[in-house]
Amino acid sequence: MLADSVGLATLVVLDRLKPAERLAFVLHDLFDIPFDEIARIAGRTSESVRQLASRARRRVRGVTRVSNPAIAEQRLVVDAFLTALRAGDTDKLVTLMTPDFAVAADRAAAGAVPSGVHGAEAWAKLAVQTAKGARYARPVLIDGVVGVVIAPRGRLFRVLRFAFAEGRIAHIDVIADPATLEKLDLAAFGE
């Protein structure tokens, strides 16, 4: 039921909440249980449960209006990147990346990302051929910058952290190490 009511990126962020935040958010916002009753269940004060729900709500619901022009621009580029990748449009991918574009992967993702591929054209061709997980990719804020989570069945599998230059993608870090994933600050975009 929860997966049907929230988006994939939101589900990933929800899964990363602390248990008390998740409890307060789910019971109040999804099941409309009053804070006083949740406080009794959780053994906390009503005010602390209200604060937990508020904190969780900010992370889960994410950014509904982007007031930072740089983030709004990044989101447009990432959306276009995902659309081109899913469509197999290498020409469009190349226009979204800087000419010296590069990808780096942590050890856990190294097998999925070929080493020695540099430049937008070379990478775009390879990416289109190997983009099996693109259908699971969703844009999110990663440590305050627009990036992508890949989460088949709502479970965080991989993160693509983007670096931008002159309105295009200059670099992607592919992160799959569970310990590193846990440290990232992820926030969903409200759709």
Backbone as a ProteinNet text record, in pm:
[ID]
protein_1_A
[PRIMARY]
MLADSVGLATLVVLDRLKPAERLAFVLHDLFDIPFDEIARIAGRTSESVRQLASRARRRVRGVTRVSNPAIAEQRLVVDAFLTALRAGDTDKLVTLMTPDFAVAADRAAAGAVPSGVHGAEAWAKLAVQTAKGARYARPVLIDGVVGVVIAPRGRLFRVLRFAFAEGRIAHIDVIADPATLEKLDLAAFGE
[TERTIARY]
83	0	86.9	192.9	281.9	349.3	396.6	463.1	369	239.6	142.7	115.3	133.1	96.4	211.9	333.3	447.4	531.8	610.5	698	820.1	891.7	1009.1	1117.5	1150.7	1253.8	1210.1	1082.1	1030.2	1039.6	1012.4	1022.2	1165.4	1263	1403.3	1434.4	1389.6	1415	1341.8	1219.7	1143.1	1216.1	1274	1347	1469.6	1522.8	1642.6	1614.3	1488.3	1454.4	1486.8	1511.7	1527.7	1393.4	1394.3	1267.9	1161.6	1201.3	1103.6	1044.6	1126.9	1076.4	978	1014.7	928.2	794.3	799	676.7	585.3	640.9	560.7	503.2	584.7	539.3	431.4	458.3	364.2	231.2	235.7	110.8	29.9	97.8	22.9	-15	84	58.4	-11.9	13.8	-49.3	-175.1	-178.6	-293.9	-377.6	-337.3	-413.4	-438.1	-341.7	-352.2	-303.4	-376.9	-338.9	-203.4	-133.5	-2.2	-8.6	-115.7	-127.7	-128.5	-198	-204.5	-69.6	-3.1	130	228.1	218.7	306.4	288.4	165.7	138.2	198.8	185.6	240.6	393	453.2	598.8	666	588.1	646.8	721.4	668.5	729	622.8	666.9	570.3	507.7	391.7	321.9	405.8	470.4	553.6	673.1	737.7	852.3	808.6	692.4	639.7	606.9	552.3	521.5	650.4	757.6	886.1	945.9	934.8	984	910.3	779	699.2	734.5	756.4	791.8	926.6	1024.5	1156.8	1147.6	1073.1	1056	983.1	882.4	803.3	891.5	980.6	1070.8	1157.9	1208	1295.7	1217.2	1102.7	1025.9	958.7	898.1	827.5	923.8	1039.1	1145.1	1110.1	1165	1155.6	1040.5	934.1	823	839.7	897	928.1	1076.4	1144.9	1288.1	1311.3	1361.9	1385.9	1529.2	1618.2	1756.2	1767.8	1802.6	1810.6	1910.5	2020	2118.5	2059.4	1984.3	1922.9	1814.8	1737.5	1634.6	1699.4	1810.4	1882.2	1938.5	1996.4	2049	1938.2	1822.4	1709.9	1670.2	1666.2	1632.1	1734.2	1862.3	1967.7	1957.4	1935.9	1926.6	1802.3	1690.7	1570.1	1594.5	1658.2	1689.6	1787.8	1883.8	1980.8	1909.5	1819.8	1747.5	1657.6	1592.9	1507	1589	1702.6	1789.7	1846.8	1885.4	1941	1836.5	1715.5	1608.4	1570.3	1580.9	1545	1659.6	1778.7	1894.4	1946.3	1924.8	1962.5	2103	2205	2344.2	2374.6	2317.4	2343.7	2296.7	2178.7	2127	2212.2	2252.7	2339	2466.6	2526.4	2651.5	2631.1	2516.2	2492.2	2473.7	2440.5	2417	2543.3	2653.5	2777.2	2888.4	2982.2	3098.7	3185.2	3264.3	3346.7	3442.6	3493.4	3588.7	3520.5	3392.4	3312.4	3383.4	3369	3429.3	3337	3353.7	3278	3376.7	3346.3	3426.6	3330.7	3375.6	3291.7	3366.2	3291.5	3353.4	3373.3	3438.7	3469.3	3344.8	3238.6	3116.3	3048.7	3071.7	3010.1	3107.6	3232.7	3336.9	3306.7	3248.8	3219.8	3114.7	3028.1	2920.5	2963.6	3075.3	3122.2	3259.7	3268.6	3398.5	3499.7	3622.5	3726.3	3788.8	3849.8	3919.2	3830.6	3703.2	3615.3	3605.4	3656.9	3655.8	3597.4	3537.2	3477.9	3330.9	3256.3	3111.3	3068.6	3129.9	3087.4	3110.6	3228.5	3259.5	3168.1	3147	3064.1	2918	2867.1	2726.4	2695.5	2782.1	2760	2756.7	2850.7	2856.6	2736.9	2698.4	2586.9	2457	2433.3	2310.7	2307.7	2421.7	2429.1	2409.4	2445.6	2444.8	2349	2253.5	2166.3	2046.3	2069.6	1960.3	1883.2	1951.7	1887.1	1822.1	1826.7	1773.6	1625.2	1551.3	1407.2	1381.1	1477.7	1462.9	1521.3	1580.6	1650	1551.5	1570.7	1486.6	1574.7	1543.6	1621.3	1591	1695.7	1684.8	1790.8	1781.1	1889.8	1983.9	2112.2	2214.9	2311.7	2310.9	2396.2	2378.1	2254.5	2222.1	2242.4	2281.3	2301.9	2212.5	2157.9	2071.2	2152.9	2101.3	2163.6	2055.4	2092.5	1999.3	2015.3	1902.5	1905.2	1852.5	1909.4	1859.7	1813.4	1684.3	1625.4	1521.4	1565.6	1468.9	1384.2	1255	1159.9	1171.2	1213	1219.4	1338.6	1433	1552.2	1671.7	1735.2	1848.7	1960	1997.1	2098	2223.4	2201.3	2313.9	2272.8	2372	2351.1	2447.5	2397.2	2482	2489.1	2607.4	2627.9	2691.7	2624.3	2666.6	2747.7	2841.2	2908.5	2877.5	2846.2	2803.3	2904.7	2915.6	2999	2931.4	2912.7	2854.5	2721.8	2638	2505.8	2500.9	2613.6	2617	2679.8	2667.3	2722.6	2870.6	2955.4	3100.1	3154.6	3086.7	3139.8	3026.2	3034.6	2940.6	3021	2989.3	3041.5	2934	2967.8	2874.3	2905.4	2806.5	2825.7	2731.7	2791.8	2712.3	2749.3	2857.2	2900.5	2795.8	2740.3	2634.7	2674.2	2795.7	2838.6	2839.4	2882.8	2883.9	2742.5	2658.3	2519.2	2448.1	2477.1	2412.3	2446.3	2563.3	2609.7	2555.5	2502.9	2454.3	2323.9	2310.3	2187	2098.4	1995.8	1905.7	1774.2	1721.6	1589.4	1517.3	1393.9	1314.5	1259.2	1234.2	1163	1015.1	937	792.4	742	664.1	617.1	474.7
-119.5	0	125.2	123.2	237.8	263.5	159.9	175.6	234.9	204.4	259.8	407	452.7	589.4	688.8	641.4	732.3	691.8	786.1	757.5	677.8	627.5	544.2	619.6	741.1	817.8	848.6	877.3	903.6	779.1	663.9	538.2	513.5	546.3	531.1	621.3	746.6	840.6	794.3	748.1	698.6	583.8	496.2	381.3	424.3	543.9	591.7	673.1	696.7	770.1	688.2	757.8	689.8	627.7	515.4	447.6	538.2	623.4	710.4	811.9	863.5	956.6	885.8	767.2	690.3	660	616.4	585.2	707.4	821.5	943	986.5	983.2	1025.4	933	803.4	708	709.1	701.2	696.1	824.7	940.3	1065.7	1103	1108.1	1160.4	1060.8	932.7	835.3	771.9	757.3	693.9	789.4	917.4	1022.4	995.3	933.2	908.6	1034.5	1082.5	1204.8	1189.8	1302.1	1302	1251.2	1284.1	1237.7	1085.9	1021.2	875.3	814.6	877	829.4	844.3	954.1	977.4	867.3	827.9	720.9	588.7	559.2	436.1	435.9	551.9	561.9	590	623.4	655.6	788	882.7	1015.9	1121.6	1246.1	1354.4	1383.3	1443.6	1479.9	1577.8	1672	1771.4	1705.4	1608.9	1543.4	1460.8	1397.7	1322.1	1417	1532.7	1633.5	1678.3	1698.4	1738.3	1626.3	1502.3	1388.1	1380	1395.3	1390.1	1504.5	1623	1739.1	1719.2	1668.4	1641.2	1536.9	1431.7	1326.3	1379.8	1459.9	1517.1	1599.7	1680.4	1762	1674.4	1565.3	1477.1	1394.1	1341.7	1253.4	1330.7	1438.1	1515.4	1597.4	1623.7	1688.7	1827.7	1860.6	1994.4	1998	2071.4	2082.2	2203	2308.4	2425.3	2451.2	2461.3	2484.3	2633.6	2696	2839.8	2871.8	2774.6	2795.2	2773.3	2878	2863.1	2756	2739.7	2638.3	2498	2472.7	2341.3	2319.5	2423	2410.7	2377.2	2441.1	2412.8	2270.6	2230.4	2093.6	1991.9	2016.8	1923.6	1908.8	2018.8	2012.7	1929	1948.2	1872.8	1723.7	1691.4	1551.4	1485.6	1556.3	1500.5	1472.3	1566.1	1546.5	1430.7	1417.5	1308.5	1173	1161.3	1035.4	1003.9	1105.2	1085.7	1037	1100.4	1060.8	921.5	890.1	758.5	648.9	671.2	573	555.8	664.1	659.6	609.9	597.3	554.1	662.6	788.2	902.7	951.5	892.1	929	1072.8	1123.1	1262.1	1359.8	1336.6	1423	1410.4	1289	1270	1351.8	1349.8	1422.8	1572.6	1627	1770.5	1807.4	1709.5	1735.4	1722.6	1676.2	1654	1743	1778	1852.3	1759.2	1813.9	1728	1637	1683.5	1603.4	1523.9	1497.6	1423.3	1295	1262.8	1139.9	1079	949.8	875.5	804.8	805.9	730.4	644.7	526.9	436	388.5	370.8	312.2	162.5	96.4	-47.6	-132.3	-99.8	-179.7	-166	-54.4	-31.1	-49.3	-75.9	-79.9	-177.3	-291.1	-387.6	-339.4	-250.9	-200.8	-80.7	-18.9	100.8	72.7	61.7	33.2	143.9	104.9	204.5	241.2	355.5	397.8	460.7	482.2	548.2	694.8	781.9	925.7	999.3	1110.8	1193	1161.7	1265.7	1254.3	1154	1159.9	1071.1	923.9	891.9	752.1	700.3	782.1	736.1	723.7	818.1	814.9	686	645.7	522.2	401.5	395.1	283.4	283.6	401.6	412.9	363.1	397.7	354.2	202.2	141.7	-3.8	-77.5	-15	-84.6	-24.1	54.6	129.1	48.2	-70.5	-157.4	-96.7	-29.8	23.8	159.2	215.8	350.5	361.1	254.5	262.5	277.1	239.1	251.9	382.9	460.9	583.4	697.2	769	883.7	996.9	1121.4	1234.6	1261.7	1296.1	1333.5	1439.8	1500.3	1585.9	1497.2	1503.3	1427.3	1528.4	1539.8	1639.1	1777.8	1811.7	1944.5	1965.7	1862.3	1871.9	1768	1802.2	1708	1589.6	1470.6	1347.5	1245.1	1118.6	1012.3	896.7	839	712.9	604.6	486.7	369.5	274.2	245.1	168.8	70.3	-44.2	-145	-190.2	-198.3	-238.7	-152.5	-26.1	66.6	51.5	-35.6	-55.9	12.5	100.2	175.6	80.7	89.5	1.8	80.2	198.5	276.9	423.4	510.9	655.2	710.6	801.1	874	1017.8	1056.5	1193	1273.4	1378.5	1457.6	1579.6	1619.1	1748.3	1822.2	1949.5	2028.4	2138.2	2172.1	2284.5	2347.9	2476.6	2552	2494	2451.4	2401.7	2261.6	2190.4	2052.9	1962.1	1831.9	1734.2	1715.4	1738.3	1726.2	1593.8	1540.4	1420.5	1348.4	1216.9	1136.6	1042.1	1043.3	943.7	838.4	713.6	603.2	539.1	540.8	493.8	376.2	265.1	146.3	87.9	136	85.4	118.5	17.3	42	141.2	136.6	228.8	372.5	393	527.4	574	486	520.8	568	503.2	536.9	679	728.1	860.2	974.7	943.9	1048.1	1107.5	1237.6	1306.3	1312.6	1227.7	1220.4	1287.1	1362.9	1423.9	1411	1363.4	1344.1	1478.4	1487	1600.8	1569.9	1663.1	1646.1	1656.9	1563.9	1564.2	1612.2
0	0	0	80.4	87.8	-45.9	-112.7	-241.8	-344.9	-336.7	-430.5	-404.9	-281.3	-247.6	-258.6	-271.6	-284.7	-404.7	-456.5	-568.9	-526.3	-626	-600.6	-523.2	-566.3	-495.8	-353	-335.4	-201.9	-115.2	-173.1	-98.7	-50.8	-134.6	-95.8	23	16.4	126.5	252.2	238.2	352.7	420.8	342.6	396.1	476.4	448.3	515.1	641.9	672.4	794.3	917.9	1026.6	1154.8	1190.4	1263.3	1294.2	1357.9	1450.8	1517.6	1419.3	1327.2	1226	1133	1090	999.8	1066.8	1193.1	1266.7	1273.5	1314.6	1328	1193.2	1090	958.3	902.3	902.6	843	917.7	1050.7	1126.6	1113.8	1115.8	1108.8	965.8	877.2	743.1	650.3	668.4	579.4	638	772.2	834.3	918.9	924.3	991.2	1139.5	1205.8	1349.4	1422.3	1521.4	1592.7	1664.5	1676.9	1741	1885.2	1958.1	2097	2105	2012.5	2012.5	1972.5	1874.9	1833.5	1949	2021.4	2136.7	2240.7	2264	2359.8	2311.8	2183.8	2126.9	2134.1	2102.5	2093.7	2227.2	2329.8	2459.8	2457.2	2382.7	2370.5	2395.4	2401.1	2414.7	2279.3	2283.2	2160.7	2077.3	2146.7	2077.1	2008.6	2073.8	2010.9	1890	1898.2	1784.2	1669.3	1702.1	1600.4	1529.7	1604.5	1546.5	1460.5	1507.9	1428.3	1294.7	1298.9	1175.9	1082.2	1139.2	1058.1	989.2	1062.7	1005.9	894.6	920.9	820	697.6	719.2	610	516.4	573.7	490.7	402.4	456.9	377.8	277.7	319.6	232.8	120.2	153.7	50.9	-31.4	23.7	-51.5	-96.4	-209.8	-265	-363.7	-330	-423.8	-514.2	-461	-543	-526.7	-636.1	-630.4	-644.3	-537.9	-542	-582.4	-576.8	-615.4	-766.3	-843.1	-989	-1033.7	-961.5	-1000.2	-988.1	-882.9	-865.4	-971.3	-1001.2	-1105.4	-1239.6	-1270.4	-1395.4	-1394.8	-1281.7	-1270.2	-1291.8	-1235.7	-1249.5	-1395.7	-1469.9	-1611.9	-1689.2	-1657.9	-1725.5	-1692.1	-1565.8	-1524.4	-1584.3	-1586.8	-1649.6	-1797.3	-1867.1	-2008.7	-2027.3	-1935.9	-1939.1	-1927.9	-1831.7	-1813.1	-1932.7	-1986.1	-2103	-2222.1	-2245.3	-2357.8	-2336.4	-2214.2	-2184.3	-2208	-2159.9	-2178.1	-2324.9	-2402.1	-2544	-2632	-2573.1	-2651.6	-2744.3	-2708.2	-2791.6	-2755.5	-2819.8	-2788.3	-2825.2	-2933.4	-2973.6	-2866.3	-2811.3	-2705.2	-2579.1	-2543.6	-2427.2	-2440	-2557.4	-2579.9	-2556.9	-2596.9	-2578.4	-2431.9	-2348.5	-2205.9	-2121.1	-2183.5	-2109.7	-2165.1	-2078.7	-2124.6	-2210	-2302.7	-2389.5	-2313.1	-2198.8	-2121.1	-2009.9	-2026.7	-1930.4	-1885.5	-1756.9	-1703	-1597.2	-1576.4	-1476.4	-1384.9	-1256.1	-1159	-1077.7	-1041.1	-963.9	-840.9	-731.1	-613.5	-638.3	-545.9	-565.1	-586.3	-513.7	-524	-660.2	-727.8	-859	-973.8	-942.6	-1045.8	-1158.6	-1131.2	-1236.2	-1334.5	-1290.4	-1375.7	-1458.6	-1422.8	-1492.3	-1550	-1682.1	-1743.6	-1716	-1687.1	-1665.9	-1799.9	-1804.9	-1925.2	-2031.2	-2003.2	-2098.9	-2060.2	-2146.3	-2118.9	-2237.3	-2209.4	-2313.7	-2331.6	-2367.1	-2378.8	-2485.2	-2601.2	-2710.7	-2678.4	-2629.3	-2597.7	-2488.2	-2385.6	-2274.7	-2316.5	-2395.1	-2436.2	-2511.6	-2601.7	-2677.6	-2584.4	-2494	-2399.9	-2304.8	-2258.2	-2163.6	-2224.9	-2348.8	-2415.6	-2428.8	-2453.2	-2468.2	-2336	-2226.3	-2096.6	-1993.9	-2036.6	-1944.1	-1897.4	-1847.6	-1801.8	-1684.1	-1593.8	-1474.2	-1492.6	-1615.1	-1637.1	-1603.9	-1622	-1592.8	-1443	-1359.8	-1215.3	-1161.7	-1247.7	-1206.1	-1184	-1073.9	-1040.9	-989.3	-1028.6	-977.3	-830.2	-756.7	-615.5	-586.9	-470.4	-422.6	-342.5	-377	-306.9	-248.3	-118.9	-51.5	-112.9	-148.4	-199.1	-348.1	-421	-565.4	-631.9	-748.8	-818.6	-867.6	-841.4	-886.6	-913.2	-911.9	-947	-849.6	-809.9	-736.6	-829.9	-816.6	-887.4	-778.7	-782.2	-672.6	-725.1	-775.6	-817.7	-698.6	-719	-614.4	-488.3	-505	-393.3	-301.9	-335	-252	-317.3	-242	-294.6	-336.2	-461.4	-520.7	-558.2	-614.1	-664.2	-668.9	-653	-663	-767.9	-849	-943.4	-893.8	-848.9	-799.4	-912.5	-954.9	-1068.9	-1025.5	-1110.4	-1098.8	-1228.3	-1216.8	-1331.7	-1362.9	-1490.6	-1535.2	-1655.6	-1649.5	-1760.6	-1807.9	-1712.1	-1744	-1801.9	-1794.5	-1845.8	-1741.2	-1762.8	-1669.8	-1701.8	-1603.1	-1622.1	-1568.9	-1468.1	-1401.8	-1331.5	-1327.1	-1248.2	-1159.9	-1031.6	-937.9	-921	-947	-930.3	-795.1	-706.8	-569.5	-542.6	-501.4	-468.6	-332.4	-273.2	-143.3	-36.6	30.8	129	239	286.4	392.1	341.4	218.7	159.8	130.6	78.7	50.4	176.8	287.3	414	460.2	424	467.6	382.7	264.6	174.3	226.5	209.8	247.9	123.8	119	4.7	36.7	-58	-43.6	-176.8	-170.7	-291.9	-338.5	-467.2	-521.6	-509.4	-460.4	-458.7	-600.5	-643.7	-783.3	-789.2
[MASK]
+++++++++++++++++++++++++++++++++++++++++++++++++++++++++++++++++++++++++++++++++++++++++++++++++++++++++++++++++++++++++++++++++++++++++++++++++++++++++++++++++++++++++++++++++++++++++++++++

